[in-house]
Amino acid sequence: MSTGSISIGERIISRTESVWSHLRFLAEDRLACAGLITLGVFVFLGVTGPTIAPYHPIEDYVRTTQGDIVRLAPPSTDTPLGTTEYGKDVLSQFLAGAQPTLIVGLLGGVGTGALGFLVGLVSGYFGGWVDELLMRLTDLTFSLPFMPMALLLLTFITPNVWLITAIIVSFLWKMPARVVRSEVLSTRERTFVKSARASGASHLRTMFLHIAPNVLPIGFLYTAYGVAWAIAAQASLAFLGFGDPTTTSWGRMLRMVFESGTIRIAWWWVLPPAIGIAAVTTSVFFIGRAYEEMINPEIQNQ
Amino acid sequence: MSDFRRFLAKRLAVSALLTLISVTIIFFVLRLLPGSPFETLITTGNLSPEQAEEVFALYGLDKPLWQQYLVYLKNLLTFQFGYSILQSRPVWAILGPKLANTLVLLVPALVTTAIVSTAVGMYAGWNRGSTAETASIAVTTFLRSTPVFITAIFFLIAFSYTLGMVPAFGMRRVTATPNGLLDTYLSIDFLHHYLLPFTVTVLYYSGDFLLLARNGVVEKKGSEFLKLHRAKGLTENEQLVRAGRNSLLPVVTYFALRLGMIFQGLILLEVVFGWDGIGRALVLAIEQQDYPLVQAAVFIMALAVIIMNLLADVLCAYLDPTVNANGGAV
């Protein structure tokens, strides 16, 4: 892909072209295409959801004309997705709940991808004791079970969106780190890297200008997976009752319906958040699969 | 010392160190937690200050932190987990049966999914581009990317609430009082409660095995040794068996890794299905601030991961001659 002889400008142009060809490829894969559309809808909901919600998801009650609170009403024209046991509007909660899901997903995914990419790059490039130290650190995060540790930490400090994101990143970066490292190990031995070093390029320059671009696709892929993992982790924590208590999220909605004991009847309260989470995480993986097919030469050259 | 032995010794030392670091982190996180289960007892006046001190001494909470830490390490090494604060029974007596319940659910499920989905994955990889391949990938991608509690809820709604085929909660009828192991795990009642959690577990883990096996076979399909087999006149199925055998290594190591993670991975599943396992016990113990119980449960989960990671690495280095024993195994 990149060699030492072409200029930065040419490199940017070829990068842009390859991004377009990637998108075209994804559009041709039907599953990935459906995934892209679903993600688009999700991002739209995450950005506009709270403002288009007809009620406040937590403070407002749905009331009859007589002023009585409407509990557990099935979907109707007034409340298209019905109401909860506590008399809240499910549609509003669903719309507003997309936002924390999106924030934690995006930040958690990007954080996971970026941190993992950096660790993998440095570890693979330098090798030796740096590699040893960083890889033992990934072993440590592997050996600390994520769910129990996250639960412990979240009883210790009141959960909020940022804290949950930080916990997710600090446990999930190991995945991209290992994969990126093994890619770097093979890239490092290629001629253009050696010639760059021989012609006097610094470590930093070699790492970021010569090796990083070749490892970037796998970094992107794991960033995308990171988004799905972060959404799943956040929803799981919220479902167990360790989510941010001040906001509505899809995981928290599921906890409420489960705790209230009405999960058996109130399907209109269960299905929107459940389908929402399932659709988003699956979409990311469909896109990831198609992308993986494209960048994995061993699968590709058949 | 051979290369492999040196690798093994190093890997063992690293695992021991990791265990020490993990238990240290667990200890200090727990000690930093605000409040204690005794606080409510004291503030409500159910315990006098003198009685409180006695109880503290009983649990070793009156000693300086470093002494508590040393005692804690010594106890873990001998699997002495102490007494549950809320239930006044030895922790092990509480957790042991729950651990068994978890294993009874998860080990058969994991073995089933490893065998079935690896076979399906190989078949899918061999018939690349077929409808069967696309469909199996679509279905398992959905199953493995969706958080397990959501799949569980979908299944509950479909098979338990709507069709009424299986019970939604617990391991056996509320009125059942099983005697002995056989009676506990081998009854129609138990099987009836077992079906749904078992199915969801199998489906949840199917995706990873299926994709690993499928990718392995796809990668092998164009390779030289298969061309030779084809030239020798082997049938399609015979070729598939050989391609499959040669792509089993990642599946085997992945199985070990998964086995290590099952306790923690299915905390949510146990909560949804009311399965009386160690994961659900942990969540309850955290809510009730029963430290000794939490400590033991997290320790068991961490230990399982560490041992299985070690096993996966060693298996990988032992089985695959191309893996560099100095840490080339990813």
XYZ file of C-alpha atoms in Angstrom:
632
model
C 0.000 0.000 0.000
C 2.144 2.909 1.128
C 5.793 3.164 0.301
C 8.322 5.720 1.340
C 8.546 7.338 -2.080
C 5.090 8.873 -2.572
C 4.110 12.209 -1.088
C 1.603 12.801 1.691
C -0.838 14.391 -0.785
C -0.857 11.361 -3.036
C -1.314 9.217 -0.027
C -4.382 11.175 1.094
C -5.906 10.888 -2.386
C -5.335 7.158 -2.526
C -6.776 6.841 0.979
C -9.930 8.746 -0.004
C -10.321 6.553 -3.054
C -9.969 3.428 -1.014
C -12.569 4.684 1.475
C -15.015 5.149 -1.410
C -14.301 1.740 -2.817
C -14.869 0.288 0.649
C -18.236 2.009 0.912
C -19.194 0.805 -2.573
C -18.255 -2.707 -1.569
C -20.357 -2.493 1.573
C -23.335 -1.202 -0.403
C -23.151 -4.305 -2.587
C -23.335 -6.695 0.367
C -27.014 -6.886 1.258
C -26.558 -7.608 4.965
C -24.005 -4.821 5.348
C -26.298 -2.482 3.446
C -29.198 -3.212 5.789
C -26.778 -2.661 8.662
C -25.726 0.749 7.345
C -29.360 1.851 7.046
C -30.194 0.621 10.574
C -27.179 2.426 11.981
C -28.214 5.597 10.180
C -31.655 5.432 11.783
C -30.067 4.782 15.175
C -27.719 7.760 14.926
C -30.662 9.925 13.867
C -32.623 8.752 16.926
C -29.654 9.305 19.190
C -29.270 12.891 18.047
C -32.916 13.955 17.752
C -34.658 11.397 19.995
C -35.007 13.426 23.201
C -36.345 16.469 21.328
C -38.990 14.664 19.275
C -40.209 12.581 22.220
C -43.814 13.662 22.996
C -43.345 13.316 26.776
C -40.455 13.655 29.174
C -39.300 10.044 29.593
C -38.964 10.164 33.380
C -40.887 13.152 34.772
C -44.129 13.105 32.760
C -47.049 10.787 33.374
C -49.547 9.843 30.716
C -52.979 10.871 32.040
C -56.548 10.383 30.972
C -58.779 13.409 30.437
C -59.937 12.940 34.027
C -56.318 13.225 35.158
C -55.810 9.598 36.165
C -52.411 8.050 35.445
C -52.593 5.521 32.616
C -50.700 2.384 33.668
C -49.803 -0.513 31.398
C -51.926 0.677 28.482
C -51.382 -1.289 25.278
C -50.478 0.670 22.137
C -53.182 3.088 20.981
C -53.387 6.237 18.884
C -52.575 8.428 21.893
C -49.603 6.378 22.989
C -48.340 4.480 19.914
C -46.181 2.156 22.036
C -48.378 2.056 25.125
C -47.427 3.028 28.670
C -45.361 1.489 31.436
C -46.375 0.141 34.818
C -45.448 3.556 36.224
C -47.598 5.463 33.743
C -44.799 6.702 31.473
C -44.935 6.839 27.698
C -42.959 3.955 26.155
C -42.382 5.740 22.836
C -40.804 8.711 24.613
C -38.580 6.459 26.679
C -37.569 4.577 23.564
C -36.695 7.784 21.694
C -34.806 9.321 24.601
C -33.135 6.026 25.484
C -31.306 5.925 22.159
C -29.054 8.785 23.231
C -27.063 7.304 26.121
C -26.857 4.080 24.144
C -25.356 6.002 21.231
C -22.973 8.050 23.380
C -21.570 5.084 25.287
C -21.425 3.035 22.086
C -19.551 5.651 20.095
C -17.179 6.812 22.828
C -16.611 3.309 24.114
C -15.986 1.963 20.625
C -13.671 4.753 19.529
C -11.827 4.662 22.863
C -11.456 0.890 22.667
C -10.234 1.049 19.071
C -7.834 3.952 19.592
C -6.271 2.684 22.817
C -5.995 -0.861 21.494
C -4.508 0.364 18.222
C -1.850 2.430 19.993
C -0.901 -0.339 22.397
C -0.755 -2.903 19.592
C 1.316 -0.607 17.391
C 3.859 0.292 20.057
C 4.032 -3.247 21.384
C 4.495 -4.859 17.985
C 6.899 -2.244 16.682
C 9.335 -2.120 19.568
C 9.122 -5.737 20.642
C 11.419 -6.769 23.508
C 10.563 -5.655 27.019
C 8.061 -3.036 25.843
C 6.109 -5.788 24.121
C 6.462 -8.073 27.122
C 5.182 -5.418 29.529
C 2.222 -4.369 27.385
C 1.183 -7.914 26.573
C 1.280 -8.921 30.245
C -0.957 -5.907 30.867
C -3.443 -7.229 28.310
C -3.225 -10.617 30.026
C -4.147 -8.890 33.252
C -7.275 -7.319 31.782
C -8.107 -10.717 30.304
C -7.809 -12.363 33.689
C -9.926 -9.807 35.517
C -13.440 -10.884 34.627
C -15.168 -7.875 33.069
C -18.725 -8.205 34.317
C -18.007 -8.875 38.024
C -15.308 -6.193 38.155
C -17.548 -3.637 36.456
C -20.339 -4.442 38.908
C -17.955 -3.991 41.835
C -16.666 -0.650 40.581
C -20.160 0.625 39.875
C -21.340 -0.044 43.426
C -18.336 1.926 44.583
C -19.076 5.055 42.532
C -22.516 6.149 41.359
C -22.753 5.135 37.725
C -22.836 7.785 35.031
C -22.386 7.656 31.289
C -18.703 8.701 31.385
C -17.719 6.290 34.124
C -19.397 3.406 32.320
C -17.607 4.369 29.108
C -14.276 4.494 30.930
C -14.795 1.077 32.494
C -15.755 -0.424 29.140
C -12.689 1.047 27.412
C -10.339 -0.060 30.164
C -11.511 -3.648 29.791
C -12.057 -3.985 26.044
C -8.915 -2.394 24.541
C -7.138 -5.752 24.820
C -9.046 -7.178 21.822
C -7.797 -4.718 19.165
C -4.398 -4.530 20.890
C -3.672 -8.207 20.303
C -4.879 -8.273 16.722
C -3.130 -5.040 15.754
C 0.079 -6.261 17.381
C 0.161 -9.439 15.328
C -0.483 -7.427 12.147
C 2.328 -5.025 13.058
C 4.678 -7.947 13.634
C 4.297 -9.044 10.013
C 4.274 -5.520 8.545
C 7.431 -4.615 10.446
C 9.444 -7.174 8.486
C 8.457 -5.839 5.073
C 11.022 -4.162 2.826
C 9.553 -0.662 2.764
C 9.675 -0.453 6.545
C 13.266 -1.618 6.635
C 14.279 0.808 3.913
C 12.535 3.647 5.723
C 14.510 2.845 8.859
C 17.726 2.521 6.856
C 17.164 5.897 5.211
C 17.051 7.511 8.647
C 13.335 7.756 9.517
C 12.740 8.104 13.251
C 10.865 5.475 15.254
C 7.805 7.706 15.526
C 7.800 8.446 11.801
C 8.223 4.806 10.847
C 5.497 3.729 13.218
C 2.878 6.269 12.276
C 3.636 6.957 8.597
C 4.831 3.598 7.355
C 3.354 0.919 9.557
C 0.142 2.473 10.902
C -1.542 2.995 7.482
C -1.153 -0.694 6.722
C -2.694 -1.727 10.014
C -5.437 0.900 9.947
C -8.118 -1.270 8.278
C -7.952 -3.824 11.073
C -7.972 -0.960 13.583
C -11.166 0.415 12.022
C -12.748 -3.002 12.047
C -12.084 -3.442 15.748
C -13.284 0.081 16.468
C -16.582 -0.887 14.844
C -16.766 -4.088 16.875
C -15.868 -1.990 19.913
C -19.004 0.081 19.326
C -21.140 -3.075 19.394
C -19.369 -4.444 22.491
C -19.748 -1.139 24.298
C -23.469 -0.982 23.522
C -23.929 -4.574 24.654
C -21.911 -4.010 27.843
C -23.777 -0.824 28.704
C -27.153 -2.453 28.120
C -26.145 -5.467 30.216
C -24.959 -3.317 33.119
C -28.109 -1.202 32.975
C -30.232 -4.341 32.905
C -28.559 -5.590 36.090
C -29.332 -2.258 37.734
C -25.880 -0.737 37.448
C -26.668 1.885 34.842
C -26.851 5.663 35.099
C -29.909 6.175 37.329
C -30.625 9.682 36.022
C -31.196 8.867 32.367
C -33.361 6.513 30.388
C -31.498 3.980 28.319
C -32.749 0.930 26.474
C -31.035 -1.382 28.944
C -32.662 0.451 31.844
C -36.093 0.200 30.227
C -35.637 -3.564 30.093
C -34.623 -3.595 33.737
C -37.756 -1.648 34.696
C -40.082 -4.017 32.893
C -38.263 -7.052 34.278
C -38.252 -5.705 37.849
C -41.895 -4.645 37.731
C -42.832 -8.252 37.019
C -44.997 -7.275 34.064
C -42.658 -8.698 31.423
C -45.194 -11.485 30.895
C -47.909 -9.089 29.714
C -46.363 -5.802 28.618
C -44.828 -6.883 25.306
C -45.138 -3.307 23.987
C -42.799 -2.189 26.754
C -40.283 -5.011 26.242
C -39.962 -5.216 22.482
C -38.926 -1.659 21.476
C -35.749 -1.485 23.589
C -34.940 -5.172 23.032
C -35.290 -4.895 19.260
C -33.423 -1.594 19.324
C -30.357 -3.046 21.032
C -30.415 -6.252 18.977
C -30.737 -4.332 15.704
C -27.891 -1.945 16.408
C -25.339 -4.484 17.645
C -26.205 -6.882 14.818
C -25.888 -4.130 12.210
C -22.401 -3.263 13.348
C -21.388 -6.910 13.093
C -22.889 -7.309 9.608
C -20.873 -4.337 8.409
C -17.804 -5.676 10.189
C -18.189 -9.112 8.568
C -18.362 -7.670 5.074
C -15.387 -5.425 5.778
C -13.411 -8.310 7.239
C -13.989 -10.362 4.079
C -12.579 -7.451 2.135
C -9.421 -6.833 4.128
C -8.517 -10.416 4.978
C -6.314 -11.516 2.083
C -6.462 -15.179 3.036
C -10.220 -15.278 2.664
C -10.208 -12.893 -0.260
C -7.847 -14.617 -2.685
C -10.030 -17.573 -3.448
C 15.404 -27.253 29.074
C 13.586 -27.527 25.810
C 11.942 -24.469 24.279
C 8.523 -25.786 25.125
C 9.430 -26.393 28.772
C 10.873 -22.916 29.116
C 7.719 -21.509 27.576
C 5.600 -23.529 29.965
C 7.589 -22.421 33.023
C 7.363 -18.790 31.998
C 3.676 -19.036 31.284
C 3.026 -20.673 34.677
C 4.952 -17.949 36.487
C 3.028 -15.254 34.624
C -0.270 -16.916 35.517
C 0.645 -17.089 39.187
C 1.585 -13.414 39.154
C -1.633 -12.494 37.370
C -3.634 -14.384 39.980
C -1.888 -12.477 42.741
C -2.539 -9.119 41.061
C -6.172 -10.008 40.394
C -6.911 -11.038 43.978
C -5.110 -7.943 45.261
C -7.293 -5.701 43.104
C -10.412 -7.515 44.271
C -9.355 -7.116 47.914
C -8.711 -3.401 47.719
C -11.776 -2.585 45.633
C -13.914 -4.363 48.219
C -12.239 -2.629 51.159
C -12.689 0.776 49.525
C -16.424 0.260 49.125
C -18.397 2.640 51.291
C -20.743 1.269 53.921
C -20.808 -2.216 55.302
C -23.515 -4.769 55.870
C -23.217 -4.133 59.606
C -23.943 -0.445 59.342
C -27.680 -0.874 59.066
C -27.654 -3.239 62.017
C -25.756 -0.727 64.133
C -27.719 2.373 63.117
C -31.042 0.654 63.720
C -29.825 -0.210 67.216
C -30.004 -3.949 66.733
C -26.334 -4.243 67.589
C -24.767 -2.472 70.547
C -21.283 -0.971 70.020
C -19.730 -3.783 72.088
C -21.525 -6.447 70.094
C -20.471 -4.687 66.891
C -16.839 -4.827 67.981
C -17.164 -8.500 68.707
C -18.587 -9.135 65.264
C -15.817 -7.062 63.664
C -13.195 -9.091 65.505
C -14.907 -12.279 64.398
C -14.522 -11.267 60.755
C -11.029 -9.878 61.305
C -12.159 -6.369 60.400
C -10.521 -4.801 63.484
C -6.980 -5.556 62.344
C -4.882 -3.190 60.221
C -5.420 -3.465 56.485
C -2.122 -5.181 55.693
C -2.827 -7.911 58.231
C -6.276 -8.428 56.766
C -4.628 -8.670 53.358
C -2.165 -11.340 54.446
C -4.893 -13.369 56.119
C -6.961 -13.007 52.966
C -4.129 -14.325 50.779
C -3.488 -17.238 53.085
C -7.171 -18.119 53.132
C -7.513 -17.982 49.357
C -4.519 -20.264 48.896
C -6.241 -22.845 51.072
C -9.671 -22.164 49.534
C -10.955 -20.887 52.875
C -13.433 -18.259 51.837
C -14.729 -17.493 55.321
C -18.302 -16.969 56.438
C -21.091 -15.185 54.636
C -22.013 -12.089 56.620
C -25.735 -12.251 55.935
C -26.320 -15.974 55.921
C -23.861 -16.964 58.693
C -22.812 -20.048 56.800
C -19.430 -20.872 55.282
C -19.156 -19.175 51.898
C -18.120 -22.394 50.248
C -21.256 -24.152 51.504
C -23.314 -21.470 49.768
C -21.302 -21.151 46.566
C -20.466 -24.814 45.986
C -23.954 -25.947 44.986
C -24.448 -22.777 42.929
C -21.193 -23.411 41.098
C -22.462 -26.912 40.350
C -25.725 -25.492 38.996
C -23.814 -23.163 36.698
C -21.545 -25.924 35.425
C -24.461 -28.297 34.849
C -26.019 -25.687 32.596
C -22.944 -24.387 30.829
C -20.527 -27.217 30.212
C -22.967 -29.415 28.253
C -24.171 -26.348 26.372
C -20.661 -25.314 25.445
C -19.660 -28.798 24.348
C -22.823 -29.115 22.257
C -22.351 -25.791 20.557
C -18.657 -26.430 19.919
C -19.374 -29.698 18.134
C -22.530 -28.762 16.247
C -21.608 -25.271 15.142
C -18.062 -26.243 14.181
C -19.493 -28.919 11.899
C -22.040 -26.510 10.414
C -19.351 -23.865 10.020
C -17.075 -26.224 8.107
C -19.917 -27.205 5.831
C -20.764 -23.527 5.270
C -17.164 -22.625 4.520
C -16.873 -25.468 2.058
C -19.985 -24.325 0.207
C -18.938 -20.748 0.060
C -21.422 -18.342 -1.503
C -24.368 -20.729 -1.114
C -27.658 -19.654 0.433
C -26.986 -21.995 3.345
C -23.742 -20.181 4.058
C -25.257 -16.695 3.905
C -28.196 -17.752 6.036
C -26.079 -19.437 8.699
C -23.817 -16.409 8.908
C -26.736 -13.991 9.166
C -28.418 -15.996 11.919
C -25.314 -16.613 14.015
C -24.100 -13.033 13.622
C -27.396 -11.914 15.085
C -27.102 -14.418 17.933
C -23.556 -13.609 18.919
C -23.749 -9.826 18.624
C -27.021 -9.416 20.519
C -26.461 -9.316 24.282
C -27.431 -12.691 25.718
C -30.133 -11.350 28.017
C -32.002 -9.895 25.051
C -31.978 -13.190 23.164
C -33.118 -14.788 26.398
C -36.015 -12.338 26.712
C -37.077 -12.989 23.092
C -37.096 -16.719 23.778
C -38.996 -16.249 27.030
C -41.683 -14.255 25.247
C -41.966 -16.765 22.412
C -41.717 -20.150 24.124
C -42.741 -19.446 27.671
C -45.271 -16.625 27.700
C -46.849 -17.060 24.265
C -46.652 -20.785 23.595
C -46.472 -21.853 27.240
C -44.163 -24.737 26.368
C -41.565 -24.276 29.102
C -41.415 -22.609 32.521
C -39.912 -19.135 32.613
C -38.126 -19.154 35.915
C -35.966 -21.284 38.165
C -34.478 -24.738 38.037
C -37.385 -26.798 39.259
C -40.938 -26.517 40.497
C -41.284 -24.418 43.619
C -42.770 -27.352 45.501
C -40.004 -29.754 44.461
C -37.679 -30.902 47.229
C -35.049 -33.016 45.514
C -33.006 -35.521 47.500
C -29.454 -36.168 46.410
C -27.661 -35.487 43.153
C -29.562 -37.859 40.901
C -32.876 -36.511 41.986
C -31.653 -32.931 41.609
C -30.335 -33.091 38.085
C -32.092 -36.053 36.528
C -35.798 -35.439 36.570
C -38.374 -34.505 33.967
C -39.124 -31.392 35.999
C -35.482 -30.306 35.874
C -35.223 -31.069 32.160
C -38.307 -28.997 31.542
C -36.674 -25.994 33.234
C -33.336 -26.765 31.610
C -34.415 -26.640 27.956
C -34.756 -22.899 27.497
C -31.535 -21.696 29.207
C -29.629 -24.527 27.519
C -30.939 -23.612 24.058
C -30.177 -19.922 24.497
C -26.633 -20.696 25.691
C -25.992 -23.012 22.753
C -27.285 -20.440 20.301
C -25.407 -17.552 21.911
C -22.037 -19.267 21.587
C -22.735 -20.900 18.232
C -21.676 -17.848 16.225
C -18.057 -17.745 17.312
C -17.403 -21.424 16.679
C -19.258 -21.383 13.386
C -17.314 -18.417 12.047
C -13.949 -19.732 13.238
C -14.532 -23.091 11.586
C -15.949 -21.508 8.454
C -13.000 -19.108 8.062
C -10.562 -21.925 8.686
C -12.033 -24.059 5.931
C -12.287 -21.128 3.527
C -8.607 -20.352 4.091
C -7.614 -23.982 3.545
C -9.734 -24.420 0.444
C -7.199 -23.090 -2.033
C -4.155 -24.553 -0.303
C -1.625 -26.943 -1.822
C -2.360 -30.005 0.285
C -5.981 -29.990 -0.819
C -4.960 -29.769 -4.455
C -2.946 -32.898 -3.856
C -5.922 -34.614 -2.274
C -8.109 -33.588 -5.182
C -5.536 -34.935 -7.616
C -5.543 -38.193 -5.690
C -9.241 -38.438 -6.421
C -10.740 -37.947 -2.972
C -14.422 -37.115 -2.875
C -15.665 -33.681 -1.832
C -16.596 -34.930 1.629
C -13.245 -36.589 2.186
C -11.525 -33.366 1.187
C -13.767 -31.407 3.577
C -12.826 -33.701 6.444
C -9.146 -33.075 5.763
C -9.556 -29.330 5.379
C -11.607 -29.320 8.573
C -9.087 -31.324 10.551
C -6.438 -28.836 9.580
C -8.431 -25.858 10.764
C -9.383 -27.220 14.168
C -6.607 -25.588 16.190
C -8.263 -22.175 16.605
C -11.501 -23.926 17.528
C -9.805 -25.974 20.238
C -8.004 -23.023 21.798
C -11.145 -20.930 21.564
C -13.060 -23.630 23.382
C -10.616 -23.418 26.298
C -10.910 -19.629 26.428
C -14.695 -19.793 26.381
C -14.752 -22.390 29.116
C -12.816 -19.945 31.289
C -15.237 -17.140 30.617
C -18.514 -18.991 31.000
C -19.135 -18.057 34.623
C -18.972 -14.377 34.038
C -20.429 -14.423 30.549
C -23.686 -15.829 31.707
C -24.379 -13.793 34.833
C -27.119 -12.120 32.795
C -28.564 -15.368 31.568
C -28.817 -16.665 35.119
C -30.546 -13.488 36.213
C -33.107 -13.591 33.396
C -33.951 -17.256 33.835
C -33.706 -17.214 37.613
C -31.101 -19.959 37.369
C -29.634 -20.521 40.813
C -26.013 -20.273 39.695
C -22.871 -18.501 40.821
C -23.446 -15.473 38.578
C -26.835 -14.717 40.062
C -25.389 -15.310 43.537
C -22.714 -12.704 42.812
C -25.225 -10.056 41.741
C -27.302 -10.670 44.884
C -24.222 -10.613 47.124
C -23.103 -7.285 45.631
C -26.545 -5.794 46.233
C -26.483 -7.014 49.838
C -22.810 -6.069 50.358
C -21.930 -9.561 51.507
C -18.169 -9.100 50.976
C -16.879 -12.610 51.689
C -19.368 -14.024 49.212
C -18.525 -11.433 46.553
C -14.823 -11.991 47.107
C -15.083 -15.736 46.663
C -17.337 -15.548 43.609
C -15.107 -13.052 41.795
C -12.026 -15.062 42.756
C -13.509 -18.257 41.313
C -14.392 -16.447 38.091
C -10.948 -14.875 37.751
C -9.215 -18.152 38.505
C -11.242 -19.935 35.818
C -10.211 -17.354 33.230
C -6.539 -17.489 34.209
C -6.342 -21.285 34.165
C -8.172 -21.579 30.878
C -6.050 -18.844 29.258
C -2.980 -20.742 30.352
C -4.408 -23.948 28.962
C -5.303 -22.309 25.644
C -1.803 -20.856 25.237
C -0.126 -24.127 26.107
C -2.422 -26.124 23.829
C -1.731 -23.709 21.018
C 2.039 -23.880 21.482
C 1.935 -27.644 21.869
C -0.307 -28.447 18.918
C 0.889 -25.944 16.374
C 4.566 -26.222 15.472
C 4.461 -22.950 13.520
C 3.595 -20.946 16.614
C 6.591 -19.223 18.089
C 6.885 -20.355 21.695
C 8.234 -16.945 22.705
C 4.819 -15.373 22.555
C 3.911 -15.527 18.902
C 0.621 -17.122 19.782
C -2.100 -14.538 19.470
